[in-house]
XYZ file of N, CA and C in Angstrom:
423
model
N 14.109 -4.097 -8.789
C 15.152 -4.427 -8.344
C 16.228 -4.539 -9.771
N 17.328 -3.779 -9.731
C 18.417 -3.678 -10.639
C 19.489 -4.653 -10.797
N 19.464 -5.437 -9.851
C 20.780 -6.100 -9.651
C 20.727 -7.430 -10.710
N 19.540 -8.167 -11.280
C 19.656 -9.021 -12.298
C 20.342 -8.229 -13.614
N 19.561 -7.086 -13.668
C 20.398 -6.479 -14.912
C 21.794 -5.991 -14.967
N 22.590 -5.930 -13.674
C 23.958 -5.742 -13.474
C 24.614 -7.053 -13.837
N 23.971 -8.271 -13.423
C 24.568 -9.770 -13.805
C 24.354 -9.877 -15.323
N 23.380 -9.550 -16.118
C 23.376 -9.578 -17.054
C 24.124 -8.853 -18.050
N 24.344 -7.577 -17.499
C 25.527 -6.797 -18.308
C 26.756 -7.057 -18.044
N 27.036 -7.842 -16.724
C 28.388 -8.210 -16.568
C 28.895 -9.819 -17.480
N 27.765 -10.518 -17.590
C 28.025 -11.859 -18.702
C 28.082 -11.319 -20.032
N 27.771 -9.883 -20.254
C 28.191 -9.275 -21.715
C 29.627 -8.347 -21.687
N 30.141 -8.711 -20.643
C 31.724 -8.255 -20.325
C 31.905 -6.639 -20.070
N 30.690 -6.454 -19.400
C 30.575 -4.933 -18.905
C 30.604 -5.006 -17.567
N 31.915 -4.316 -17.077
C 32.493 -4.227 -15.710
C 31.186 -4.027 -14.571
N 31.164 -4.766 -13.672
C 30.090 -4.405 -12.500
C 30.131 -3.034 -11.648
N 31.348 -2.665 -11.852
C 31.586 -1.181 -11.168
C 31.151 -0.077 -12.308
N 31.287 -0.509 -13.750
C 30.759 0.647 -14.619
C 29.313 0.486 -14.293
N 28.535 -0.601 -14.453
C 27.278 -0.781 -14.397
C 26.296 -0.007 -13.122
N 27.110 -0.376 -12.021
C 26.747 0.207 -10.822
C 26.560 1.395 -10.939
N 27.767 2.054 -11.251
C 27.692 3.550 -11.255
C 26.812 4.111 -12.341
N 26.356 3.526 -13.569
C 25.690 4.299 -14.463
C 24.079 4.033 -13.770
N 23.963 2.982 -13.261
C 22.566 2.672 -12.429
C 22.502 3.356 -11.244
N 23.634 3.998 -10.676
C 23.495 4.627 -9.469
C 23.156 3.720 -8.593
N 23.712 2.487 -8.150
C 23.763 1.565 -7.138
C 25.149 1.238 -6.589
N 25.101 0.937 -5.133
C 26.194 0.455 -4.380
C 26.863 -0.773 -5.031
N 28.147 -1.101 -4.938
C 28.381 -2.583 -5.449
C 28.442 -3.371 -4.270
N 28.554 -2.854 -3.015
C 28.670 -3.855 -1.877
C 26.991 -4.664 -1.655
N 25.901 -3.897 -1.543
C 24.315 -4.584 -1.669
C 24.439 -5.547 -2.977
N 24.806 -5.043 -4.114
C 24.822 -6.131 -5.366
C 25.430 -7.266 -5.009
N 26.909 -7.199 -4.343
C 27.601 -8.441 -4.031
C 26.764 -9.281 -3.106
N 26.436 -8.431 -1.987
C 25.433 -9.299 -0.979
C 24.179 -9.913 -1.884
N 23.551 -9.199 -2.671
C 22.654 -9.927 -3.182
C 22.973 -11.149 -4.262
N 23.893 -10.880 -4.848
C 24.562 -12.293 -5.667
C 24.983 -13.190 -4.784
N 25.188 -13.040 -3.622
C 25.729 -14.301 -2.820
C 24.621 -14.949 -2.329
N 23.545 -14.174 -2.044
C 22.111 -14.765 -1.461
C 21.123 -13.826 -2.143
N 20.689 -14.438 -3.577
C 19.440 -13.538 -4.117
C 18.366 -13.679 -3.467
N 17.696 -14.505 -2.603
C 16.651 -14.807 -1.838
C 16.851 -13.953 -0.645
N 16.267 -12.632 -0.150
C 16.429 -12.002 1.044
C 15.509 -12.884 2.045
N 16.033 -12.812 3.309
C 15.239 -13.009 4.633
C 13.762 -12.687 4.632
N 13.934 -11.338 4.432
C 12.816 -10.539 4.449
C 11.591 -11.361 3.381
N 11.954 -11.630 2.217
C 11.098 -12.120 1.142
C 10.490 -13.589 1.443
N 11.793 -14.081 2.241
C 11.152 -15.564 2.710
C 10.050 -15.540 3.747
N 10.365 -14.441 4.688
C 9.398 -14.464 5.602
C 8.135 -14.123 5.278
N 8.142 -13.342 4.307
C 6.868 -12.582 3.393
C 6.222 -13.986 2.939
N 6.885 -14.611 2.119
C 6.382 -15.940 1.236
C 5.606 -17.045 2.438
N 6.542 -17.013 3.381
C 5.794 -17.988 4.519
C 4.395 -17.201 4.923
N 4.625 -16.018 5.336
C 3.354 -15.642 5.958
C 2.188 -15.320 4.872
N 2.408 -15.163 3.676
C 1.345 -15.294 2.830
C 0.920 -16.892 2.542
N 1.813 -17.742 2.453
C 1.174 -18.973 2.599
C 0.480 -19.640 3.384
N 0.979 -19.069 4.832
C -0.089 -19.314 6.120
C -1.396 -18.599 6.007
N -1.503 -17.092 5.744
C -2.671 -16.724 5.185
C -3.514 -17.104 4.177
N -2.894 -17.781 3.236
C -3.608 -18.448 1.911
C -4.379 -19.532 2.733
N -3.560 -20.655 3.691
C -4.216 -21.663 3.800
C -5.528 -21.329 4.864
N -5.356 -20.405 5.631
C -6.321 -19.933 6.470
C -7.373 -19.285 5.920
N -7.141 -18.559 4.761
C -8.103 -18.092 3.991
C -9.057 -19.276 3.069
N -8.203 -20.138 2.668
C -8.978 -21.180 1.842
C -9.952 -21.983 2.933
N -9.448 -22.450 4.422
C -10.127 -23.022 5.138
C -11.829 -22.179 5.627
N -11.343 -20.780 6.097
C -12.363 -19.979 6.118
C -12.495 -18.961 5.667
N -13.015 -18.838 4.416
C -13.375 -17.607 3.339
C -13.879 -16.277 4.046
N -14.726 -16.668 4.959
C -15.458 -15.690 5.529
C -14.785 -14.913 6.677
N -13.613 -14.975 6.851
C -12.613 -14.225 7.657
C -12.204 -13.147 6.953
N -11.771 -12.061 7.673
C -11.346 -10.766 7.269
C -9.881 -10.938 7.374
N -9.223 -9.791 7.579
C -7.544 -10.124 7.853
C -7.349 -10.075 9.251
N -8.120 -9.295 10.082
C -7.664 -9.473 11.280
C -8.000 -10.919 12.019
N -9.138 -11.700 11.496
C -9.100 -13.011 11.892
C -8.179 -14.238 11.334
N -7.691 -13.779 9.968
C -6.950 -14.328 9.426
C -5.602 -14.488 9.959
N -4.974 -13.117 10.485
C -4.059 -12.838 11.233
C -3.904 -13.654 12.360
N -4.914 -13.673 13.199
C -5.274 -14.216 14.456
C -5.017 -15.919 14.356
N -5.778 -16.386 13.352
C -5.648 -17.899 12.800
C -4.299 -17.961 12.452
N -3.689 -17.370 11.941
C -2.003 -17.651 11.676
C -1.314 -17.626 12.992
N -1.799 -16.746 13.846
C -0.757 -16.927 14.992
C -1.092 -18.000 16.321
N -2.204 -18.461 15.957
C -2.611 -19.701 16.893
C -2.574 -20.975 16.227
N -3.159 -20.871 14.772
C -3.096 -22.426 14.474
C -1.701 -22.654 13.630
N -0.919 -21.441 13.350
C -0.086 -21.605 12.375
C 1.417 -21.145 13.152
N 1.314 -20.778 14.628
C 2.545 -20.119 15.063
C 3.295 -19.139 14.136
N 2.759 -18.703 13.306
C 3.519 -17.436 12.223
C 2.932 -16.121 12.918
N 3.950 -15.399 14.003
C 3.677 -14.111 14.368
C 3.542 -13.216 13.043
N 2.625 -12.358 13.063
C 2.616 -11.014 12.269
C 1.454 -10.293 12.787
N 1.843 -9.013 12.560
C 0.816 -8.159 12.862
C -0.635 -7.907 11.936
N -1.717 -7.681 12.316
C -3.016 -7.227 11.607
C -2.386 -6.273 10.367
N -1.689 -5.424 10.422
C -1.303 -4.534 8.971
C -0.768 -5.473 8.191
N 0.276 -6.080 8.518
C 0.915 -7.212 7.838
C 0.075 -8.143 6.841
N -0.566 -8.587 7.883
C -1.741 -9.601 7.216
C -2.757 -8.517 6.284
N -3.240 -7.755 6.536
C -4.068 -6.846 5.458
C -2.849 -6.716 4.467
N -2.089 -6.161 4.386
C -1.125 -5.707 3.307
C -0.822 -7.163 2.296
N -0.769 -7.962 3.065
C -0.590 -9.333 2.086
C -1.740 -9.892 1.562
N -3.098 -9.801 2.143
C -4.283 -10.250 1.711
C -4.778 -9.167 0.698
N -4.856 -7.886 0.878
C -5.088 -6.933 -0.066
C -4.180 -7.056 -1.453
N -2.996 -7.312 -1.176
C -1.896 -7.436 -2.445
C -2.402 -8.773 -3.180
N -2.771 -9.714 -2.653
C -3.249 -10.830 -3.397
C -4.791 -11.201 -3.559
N -5.423 -10.011 -3.184
C -6.662 -9.941 -3.337
C -7.738 -11.169 -2.834
N -7.459 -11.292 -1.453
C -8.058 -12.285 -0.811
C -8.897 -11.489 0.155
N -10.263 -11.511 -0.185
C -11.344 -10.658 0.751
C -12.100 -11.824 1.357
N -12.732 -11.274 2.402
C -13.797 -12.032 2.917
C -15.126 -11.790 2.056
N -15.629 -13.084 2.146
C -16.897 -13.237 1.278
C -17.866 -12.143 1.784
N -17.945 -11.858 3.070
C -18.845 -10.757 3.767
C -18.215 -9.491 3.631
N -17.576 -9.238 2.473
C -17.124 -7.563 2.505
C -18.085 -6.674 2.572
N -17.525 -5.628 2.916
C -18.531 -4.257 2.732
C -18.598 -3.892 1.477
N -19.972 -3.166 1.383
C -20.608 -2.492 0.289
C -19.919 -1.352 0.331
N -19.037 -1.191 -0.803
C -18.716 0.127 -1.296
C -19.600 1.095 -2.148
N -19.281 2.307 -2.071
C -20.038 2.960 -2.734
C -19.837 2.984 -4.339
N -20.829 3.517 -5.161
C -20.769 3.155 -6.857
C -19.854 4.391 -7.133
N -19.015 4.023 -8.245
C -18.215 5.229 -8.699
C -19.214 6.381 -9.416
N -18.573 7.601 -9.286
C -19.291 8.646 -9.731
C -20.370 9.409 -8.550
N -20.538 8.688 -7.815
C -21.558 9.265 -6.852
C -21.135 10.735 -6.312
N -21.833 11.703 -6.133
C -21.550 12.978 -5.497
C -21.778 12.827 -4.078
N -20.977 13.578 -3.474
C -21.312 13.803 -2.088
C -22.597 14.670 -1.719
N -22.898 14.321 -0.317
C -24.134 14.996 -0.005
C -23.725 16.403 0.313
N -24.881 17.242 0.681
C -24.619 18.489 1.177
C -23.761 18.669 2.467
N -23.066 19.739 2.639
C -22.170 20.117 3.745
C -22.946 20.120 5.038
N -22.270 19.525 5.946
C -22.947 19.649 7.416
C -22.798 20.411 8.321
N -22.071 21.610 7.868
C -21.985 22.724 8.447
C -22.218 24.085 7.513
N -22.384 25.111 8.022
C -22.596 26.333 7.022
C -21.312 26.689 6.458
N -21.363 26.795 5.327
C -20.134 27.323 4.263
C -20.191 28.686 4.265
N -19.325 29.490 4.583
C -19.316 30.945 4.657
C -18.825 31.351 3.473
N -17.790 30.663 2.733
C -16.957 30.824 1.593
C -17.893 30.804 0.427
N -19.032 30.043 0.246
C -19.635 29.804 -0.934
C -20.255 30.961 -1.404
N -19.995 31.047 -3.064
C -20.907 31.790 -3.718
C -21.521 31.248 -4.889
N -22.577 31.627 -5.344
C -23.208 31.011 -6.164
C -23.096 31.940 -7.694
N -22.755 31.104 -8.758
C -22.207 31.841 -10.054
C -23.312 32.272 -10.966
N -22.948 32.921 -12.094
C -24.283 33.203 -12.804
C -25.069 31.962 -13.501
N -24.156 30.655 -13.268
C -24.771 29.240 -13.741
C -25.175 28.720 -12.814
N -25.389 29.561 -11.519
C -26.271 28.679 -10.392
C -25.255 27.405 -9.476
N -23.766 27.577 -10.038
C -23.306 26.719 -9.405
C -22.468 27.173 -8.366
N -22.451 26.229 -7.161
C -21.799 26.927 -6.105
C -20.244 26.855 -6.176
N -19.600 27.980 -5.789
C -17.945 28.392 -6.002
C -17.636 28.711 -4.580
N -16.466 28.527 -4.305
C -15.873 29.127 -2.983
C -14.911 30.371 -3.338
N -15.146 31.444 -2.316
C -14.537 32.547 -2.691
C -13.982 32.826 -1.244
N -12.518 32.741 -0.942
C -11.506 32.805 -0.008
C -11.114 34.304 0.507
N -11.453 35.308 -0.048
C -11.229 36.566 -0.098
C -12.115 37.335 0.768
N -11.738 37.748 1.774
C -12.281 38.566 2.991
C -11.600 40.109 2.740
N -12.835 41.186 3.208
C -12.591 42.233 3.360
C -12.021 42.873 4.656
N -12.129 42.129 5.566
C -11.485 42.454 6.852
C -11.173 41.260 7.484
N -10.525 41.324 8.763
C -9.864 39.850 9.420
C -10.997 39.238 9.938
N -10.817 37.920 9.863
C -12.127 36.961 10.496
C -13.340 37.116 9.727
N -13.326 37.708 8.623
C -14.825 38.020 8.063
C -15.596 36.805 7.899
N -14.561 35.841 7.242
C -15.542 34.600 6.698
C -15.438 33.438 7.749
N -14.803 33.788 8.968
C -15.224 32.980 10.155
C -16.343 33.426 10.878
N -16.915 34.710 11.046
C -17.693 35.265 11.818
C -18.834 35.712 11.299
N -19.510 34.999 10.665
C -20.601 35.655 9.439
C -21.891 35.409 10.566
């Protein structure tokens, strides 16, 4: 957010109108922010994060869905599962029983269907050729 910069420039005797024009900001939202620098949305997110943290600390094996349910039932904090996931993942709160992830650098397996566009080059590598001599040739081999 660029509003604190506009405030600093205003303290250095640079008019707000000039700063907003250079930074391509509207003045009205700036003055609204200056009147109330903490927005209601940010405050709601902080309350939700606090509730999710408390629920996670009590039951670290819960995933985000169960954390959201715990927040709704125990703490009366209404939020969607997606909101709980976003908050938990941005704060690195994971279930102790997380899913195993693939190792970096693993190659995918072979195709589960016939690939009619594949051509083997002189080095023995598979390449794809998407040029056909007639209509629907690559689809009906």
